[in-house]
Short mmCIF file of C-alpha atoms in Angstrom, two decimals:
data_model
loop_
_atom_site.label_atom_id
_atom_site.label_comp_id
_atom_site.label_asym_id
_atom_site.label_seq_id
_atom_site.Cartn_x
_atom_site.Cartn_y
_atom_site.Cartn_z
CA CYS K 15 103.24 378.52 352.54
CA GLY K 16 105.65 376.78 350.15
CA MET K 17 104.86 374.84 347.00
CA ASN K 18 102.07 372.28 346.74
CA SER K 19 104.61 369.46 346.66
CA SER K 20 106.10 370.34 350.03
CA PRO K 21 104.72 368.18 352.85
CA LYS K 22 101.60 369.49 354.58
CA VAL K 23 101.99 369.30 358.34
CA ALA K 24 98.91 369.85 360.50
CA ILE K 25 99.96 370.96 364.00
CA THR K 26 97.53 371.06 366.93
CA MET K 27 97.90 373.93 369.40
CA GLY K 28 97.50 371.49 372.33
CA ASP K 29 96.03 372.48 375.69
CA PRO K 30 95.59 376.27 375.46
CA ALA K 31 96.53 376.58 379.16
CA GLY K 32 99.82 374.71 378.65
CA ILE K 33 103.01 375.46 376.72
CA GLY K 34 101.58 374.01 373.47
CA PRO K 35 100.64 377.33 371.82
CA GLU K 36 104.03 378.84 372.74
CA VAL K 37 106.17 375.99 371.37
CA VAL K 38 104.01 375.77 368.23
CA LEU K 39 104.49 379.50 367.55
CA ARG K 40 108.24 379.26 368.17
CA ALA K 41 108.52 376.21 365.89
CA CYS K 42 106.63 377.98 363.08
CA GLU K 43 108.98 380.95 363.40
CA ALA K 44 112.09 378.72 363.41
CA LEU K 45 110.90 376.71 360.39
CA ALA K 46 109.59 379.66 358.33
CA SER K 47 112.48 379.49 355.86
CA GLU K 48 112.14 375.72 355.23
CA ALA K 49 110.03 374.31 352.39
CA LEU K 50 107.20 373.10 354.61
CA HIS K 51 103.47 373.76 354.46
CA LEU K 52 102.55 374.21 358.13
CA ILE K 53 98.89 374.43 359.15
CA VAL K 54 98.28 375.24 362.82
CA VAL K 55 94.93 373.93 364.05
CA GLY K 56 93.47 376.02 366.85
CA ASP K 57 91.85 379.28 367.89
CA SER K 58 93.50 382.10 365.91
CA ASN K 59 92.52 384.73 368.51
CA HIS K 60 94.23 382.77 371.28
CA LEU K 61 97.31 382.11 369.14
CA GLU K 62 97.52 385.80 368.22
CA THR K 63 97.21 386.79 371.89
CA VAL K 64 100.08 384.46 372.85
CA ALA K 65 102.15 385.62 369.86
CA THR K 66 101.70 389.29 370.77
CA LYS K 67 102.60 388.65 374.40
CA LEU K 68 105.78 386.76 373.43
CA GLN K 69 106.63 389.05 370.48
CA LEU K 70 106.43 386.16 368.02
CA PRO K 71 105.00 386.21 364.50
CA THR K 72 101.54 384.72 363.91
CA PRO K 73 101.66 381.51 361.83
CA ARG K 74 100.99 381.97 358.10
CA GLU K 75 98.14 379.48 358.08
CA ILE K 76 95.74 378.78 360.92
CA PHE K 77 92.85 376.33 360.56
CA GLU K 78 90.14 377.66 362.87
CA CYS K 79 89.16 375.23 365.62
CA GLY K 80 87.70 375.92 369.03
CA CYS K 81 87.15 379.19 370.82
CA VAL K 82 89.28 379.86 373.90
CA GLU K 83 87.64 382.24 376.39
CA PRO K 84 89.81 385.34 376.87
CA THR K 85 89.62 384.80 380.65
CA LEU K 86 92.03 381.85 380.30
CA GLU K 87 94.94 381.91 382.73
CA PRO K 88 98.10 380.08 381.62
CA GLY K 89 98.75 377.06 383.82
CA ARG K 90 95.13 376.97 385.05
CA PRO K 91 93.34 374.54 382.74
CA ARG K 92 89.56 374.16 382.68
CA ALA K 93 87.41 371.33 381.35
CA ILE K 94 86.37 373.50 378.38
CA ASP K 95 90.05 373.87 377.38
CA GLY K 96 90.45 370.09 377.39
CA HIS K 97 87.41 369.86 375.14
CA ILE K 98 88.96 372.41 372.73
CA ALA K 99 92.27 370.52 372.75
CA LEU K 100 90.41 367.33 371.79
CA GLN K 101 88.53 369.13 368.98
CA CYS K 102 91.88 370.29 367.60
CA ILE K 103 93.19 366.69 367.63
CA ILE K 104 90.12 365.43 365.74
CA THR K 105 90.25 368.24 363.16
CA ALA K 106 94.00 367.97 362.57
CA ALA K 107 93.86 364.15 362.33
CA ASP K 108 91.16 364.47 359.65
CA LEU K 109 93.38 366.95 357.75
CA ALA K 110 96.34 364.57 357.93
CA ALA K 111 94.23 361.59 356.87
CA SER K 112 92.80 363.40 353.83
CA GLY K 113 96.05 364.58 352.22
CA ASP K 114 98.45 362.62 350.03
CA ASN K 115 101.59 363.98 351.65
CA ALA K 116 100.16 365.20 354.94
CA ALA K 117 101.34 364.55 358.49
CA LEU K 118 100.09 365.28 362.00
CA VAL K 119 102.07 366.85 364.84
CA THR K 120 100.36 367.04 368.21
CA ALA K 121 101.25 369.58 370.90
CA PRO K 122 100.94 368.37 374.52
CA VAL K 123 97.58 367.89 376.20
CA SER K 124 96.58 366.78 379.69
CA LYS K 125 94.81 363.41 379.73
CA HIS K 126 93.35 364.35 383.09
CA VAL K 127 91.79 367.60 381.79
CA ILE K 128 90.40 365.95 378.62
CA THR K 129 88.81 363.07 380.56
CA ALA K 130 86.63 365.63 382.38
CA THR K 131 84.57 365.89 379.16
CA GLU K 132 85.68 362.72 377.32
CA PRO K 133 86.09 359.94 379.94
CA SER K 134 87.33 357.36 377.40
CA PHE K 135 90.44 359.40 376.43
CA LYS K 136 93.62 357.45 377.26
CA GLY K 137 96.10 359.55 375.30
CA HIS K 138 96.87 360.71 371.76
CA THR K 139 98.21 357.33 370.59
CA GLU K 140 95.16 355.30 371.62
CA PHE K 141 92.67 357.98 370.54
CA LEU K 142 94.16 358.43 367.05
CA ALA K 143 94.39 354.67 366.58
CA SER K 144 90.74 354.11 367.46
CA ARG K 145 89.67 356.95 365.11
CA ALA K 146 91.68 355.37 362.29
CA GLU K 147 90.29 351.92 363.25
CA VAL K 148 93.80 350.63 363.94
CA SER K 149 93.92 348.06 366.73
CA ASP K 150 97.63 347.97 367.57
CA PRO K 151 99.45 351.29 367.34
CA LEU K 152 103.16 351.15 368.10
CA MET K 153 104.82 353.94 370.09
CA VAL K 154 108.29 354.71 368.72
CA PHE K 155 110.72 357.35 370.00
CA ALA K 156 112.63 358.37 366.88
CA GLY K 157 115.22 361.02 366.05
CA ILE K 158 117.67 359.28 368.38
CA ARG K 159 120.08 356.44 367.65
CA PRO K 160 119.10 353.81 368.40
CA ALA K 161 115.41 354.68 368.33
CA VAL K 162 113.14 353.05 370.93
CA ALA K 163 109.84 351.22 370.36
CA LEU K 164 107.54 350.08 373.17
CA LEU K 165 105.85 346.67 373.32
CA THR K 166 103.51 347.89 376.10
CA THR K 167 102.73 351.51 376.92
CA HIS K 168 100.46 352.81 379.65
CA LEU K 169 99.93 349.73 381.80
CA PRO K 170 100.69 349.04 385.47
CA LEU K 171 104.06 347.27 385.61
CA VAL K 172 102.60 343.97 386.89
CA THR K 173 100.18 343.91 383.94
CA ALA K 174 102.91 344.85 381.46
CA VAL K 175 105.13 341.97 382.61
CA VAL K 176 102.29 339.48 382.12
CA SER K 177 101.78 340.94 378.61
CA VAL K 178 105.31 339.97 377.51
CA GLN K 179 104.19 337.01 375.42
CA ARG K 180 105.51 335.52 372.22
CA PRO K 181 102.56 336.42 369.89
CA ALA K 182 102.55 340.05 371.09
CA ILE K 183 106.31 340.37 370.53
CA VAL K 184 106.14 338.78 367.05
CA SER K 185 103.32 341.17 366.12
CA ALA K 186 105.17 344.24 367.45
CA LEU K 187 108.35 343.29 365.57
CA ALA K 188 106.39 342.87 362.31
CA ARG K 189 104.73 346.28 362.76
CA LEU K 190 108.05 347.90 363.65
CA ASP K 191 109.79 346.39 360.62
CA GLU K 192 106.97 347.38 358.26
CA GLY K 193 106.45 350.87 359.71
CA TRP K 194 110.15 351.70 359.68
CA GLN K 195 110.44 350.71 356.02
CA ARG K 196 107.32 352.68 355.17
CA TRP K 197 108.24 355.94 356.92
CA PHE K 198 112.05 355.88 356.91
CA GLY K 199 112.69 353.96 353.70
CA ASN K 200 115.04 351.22 354.91
CA ARG K 201 114.80 347.86 356.67
CA PRO K 202 115.81 348.46 360.31
CA CYS K 203 118.30 346.48 362.36
CA ILE K 204 116.20 345.76 365.49
CA GLY K 205 117.46 344.79 368.95
CA VAL K 206 115.12 343.43 371.61
CA ALA K 207 115.66 344.31 375.28
CA GLY K 208 115.44 341.43 377.77
CA LEU K 209 112.72 341.49 380.39
CA ASN K 210 114.74 340.20 383.36
CA PRO K 211 118.13 341.35 384.68
CA HIS K 212 120.91 340.10 382.36
CA ALA K 213 118.13 338.93 379.96
CA GLY K 214 117.36 336.12 382.43
CA GLU K 215 120.92 334.72 382.76
CA SER K 216 119.95 331.41 381.07
CA GLY K 217 116.90 330.99 383.31
CA LEU K 218 118.60 331.78 386.62
CA LEU K 219 116.86 335.17 386.86
CA GLY K 220 113.50 334.39 385.30
CA CYS K 221 112.29 332.28 382.40
CA GLU K 222 110.40 334.75 380.18
CA ASP K 223 113.43 335.71 378.10
CA ASP K 224 113.91 332.05 377.11
CA THR K 225 110.27 330.98 376.84
CA GLU K 226 108.68 334.09 375.25
CA VAL K 227 111.23 336.62 373.96
CA ARG K 228 113.82 334.37 372.25
CA PRO K 229 111.25 332.23 370.36
CA ALA K 230 109.51 335.45 369.20
CA ILE K 231 112.81 336.75 367.79
CA VAL K 232 113.42 333.44 365.97
CA GLU K 233 109.92 333.63 364.46
CA ALA K 234 110.32 337.29 363.42
CA ARG K 235 113.64 336.47 361.75
CA ARG K 236 111.96 333.64 359.83
CA GLU K 237 109.45 336.21 358.59
CA GLY K 238 112.29 338.35 357.23
CA ALA K 239 112.91 340.95 359.94
CA ASP K 240 116.50 341.78 360.92
CA VAL K 241 116.08 341.17 364.67
CA HIS K 242 118.63 340.37 367.39
CA GLY K 243 118.56 339.68 371.13
CA PRO K 244 117.30 339.56 373.77
CA PHE K 245 120.07 341.79 375.12
CA PRO K 246 120.40 342.85 378.77
CA ALA K 247 118.26 346.00 378.84
CA ASP K 248 120.80 348.11 380.73
CA SER K 249 123.46 347.78 378.01
CA VAL K 250 121.48 347.20 374.80
CA PHE K 251 122.11 350.86 373.89
CA ARG K 252 125.79 350.23 373.43
CA HIS K 253 125.23 348.09 370.33
CA GLN K 254 126.38 350.40 367.53
CA LYS K 255 124.64 348.68 364.62
CA LEU K 256 121.08 348.79 365.96
CA ASP K 257 118.64 351.25 364.35
CA VAL K 258 115.90 350.64 366.90
CA ILE K 259 115.33 348.76 370.16
CA LEU K 260 112.06 347.10 371.14
CA ALA K 261 111.65 347.74 374.87
CA LEU K 262 109.17 345.49 376.66
CA TYR K 263 107.59 347.97 379.07
CA HIS K 264 107.12 351.72 379.29
CA ASP K 265 109.90 352.94 381.59
CA GLN K 266 112.47 350.47 380.24
CA GLY K 267 112.17 352.30 376.91
CA THR K 268 111.32 355.86 377.89
CA ILE K 269 114.20 356.21 380.35
CA MET K 270 116.54 355.24 377.50
CA ALA K 271 114.82 357.72 375.14
CA LYS K 272 114.89 360.60 377.63
CA ARG K 273 118.59 360.01 378.39
CA ALA K 274 119.63 360.02 374.72
CA PRO K 275 122.00 362.83 373.68
CA GLU K 276 119.71 363.79 370.77
CA VAL K 277 116.15 365.14 371.02
CA SER K 278 113.69 362.24 370.92
CA VAL K 279 110.41 362.55 369.02
CA ASN K 280 107.38 360.44 369.90
CA THR K 281 105.95 358.84 366.74
CA THR K 282 103.03 356.45 366.20
CA PHE K 283 103.47 353.56 363.78
CA GLY K 284 100.37 351.87 362.38
CA LEU K 285 98.33 354.97 361.51
CA PRO K 286 97.57 355.69 357.83
CA TYR K 287 99.50 358.99 358.11
CA PRO K 288 102.72 360.06 359.88
CA ARG K 289 102.17 361.33 363.42
CA THR K 290 104.75 362.83 365.77
CA SER K 291 104.78 364.84 368.97
CA PRO K 292 107.40 366.42 371.19
CA ASP K 293 108.44 364.14 374.04
CA HIS K 294 107.25 366.41 376.87
CA GLY K 295 104.04 367.38 378.64
CA VAL K 296 101.88 370.48 379.10
CA ALA K 297 104.29 372.02 381.66
CA TYR K 298 101.60 374.11 383.37
CA ASP K 299 104.22 375.40 385.83
CA ILE K 300 105.99 377.43 383.11
CA ALA K 301 103.03 378.14 380.79
CA GLY K 302 102.72 381.78 379.79
CA LYS K 303 106.21 382.67 381.01
CA GLY K 304 107.83 382.63 377.58
CA ILE K 305 110.62 380.24 378.64
CA ALA K 306 109.46 376.96 377.06
CA ASP K 307 112.06 375.17 374.90
CA ALA K 308 110.69 374.68 371.36
CA GLY K 309 113.54 372.31 370.36
CA PRO K 310 111.46 369.13 370.77
CA MET K 311 108.53 370.64 368.80
CA ILE K 312 110.85 371.76 365.99
CA ALA K 313 112.32 368.23 365.85
CA ALA K 314 108.80 366.74 365.80
CA VAL K 315 107.70 368.93 362.86
CA ARG K 316 110.88 368.21 360.88
CA LEU K 317 110.55 364.45 361.41
CA ALA K 318 106.83 364.48 360.47
CA ALA K 319 107.69 366.30 357.23
CA LYS K 320 110.44 363.78 356.46
CA MET K 321 108.02 360.90 357.07
CA ALA K 322 105.35 362.59 354.92
CA ALA K 323 107.82 362.88 352.05
CA ASN K 324 108.10 359.05 352.12
CA ARG K 325 104.32 358.61 352.31
#
């Protein structure tokens, strides 16, 4: 399992009926030669069953959590599987929180399946933040250049637009600046995407860019952050010098992240430990078929280890 100094990465198996167990097993196999201490959190019997079926090695270290009934059919999730997936998140988060150089990588889960037994579950980001008593987690898609951070995440668009207010932007920029320095070791050059077409065209196409976004950028710069904008959101990606872009609503940022030539990794800033996940879902339609691409999971584990080394 590598030396004690190598970063400890706790990896949840995700929804046992999804592609989580498969991509976790493939990632462990692909990363076996690297100096990482990987701990897979899940049901060892289930992981061994999947490994045997796909002719993959069993991970070197499994932290027992949950008990998947052998009657499980891939792609057919049950409420009990959502409950197990949540137990794995809780256990792995506690492992990551307790270690000096530990990180958490979460395999995909279905919010819908988990809410059958835990109605308050809104997603990994919100759940982990509330467990760590962090009020404002920041979702950042890293591993791409420029990276993408989201001011608002899972809100209806009309609500998200109303949330684009100066104090919220100033706060997000401060957290982005601090988190980037903490986990990646350098002060980032940040660009802010405009809310309206052409970043408002001097008020012709909406006033928010002038009344909320621009003043927030001025304030963040006064506080020491290297922030620029607002730039028209459709072309902000062309700015070569930017390390990261603050997008103002979910799809404005995630479309950019999913179209990037590199593999994007979902990370959460604001937690006391590094947390990453692959930027894809449970993919029930291909679960159990042995065709899931482990590239995003491998990228997520590598980035978590890199962040943990800076911890």
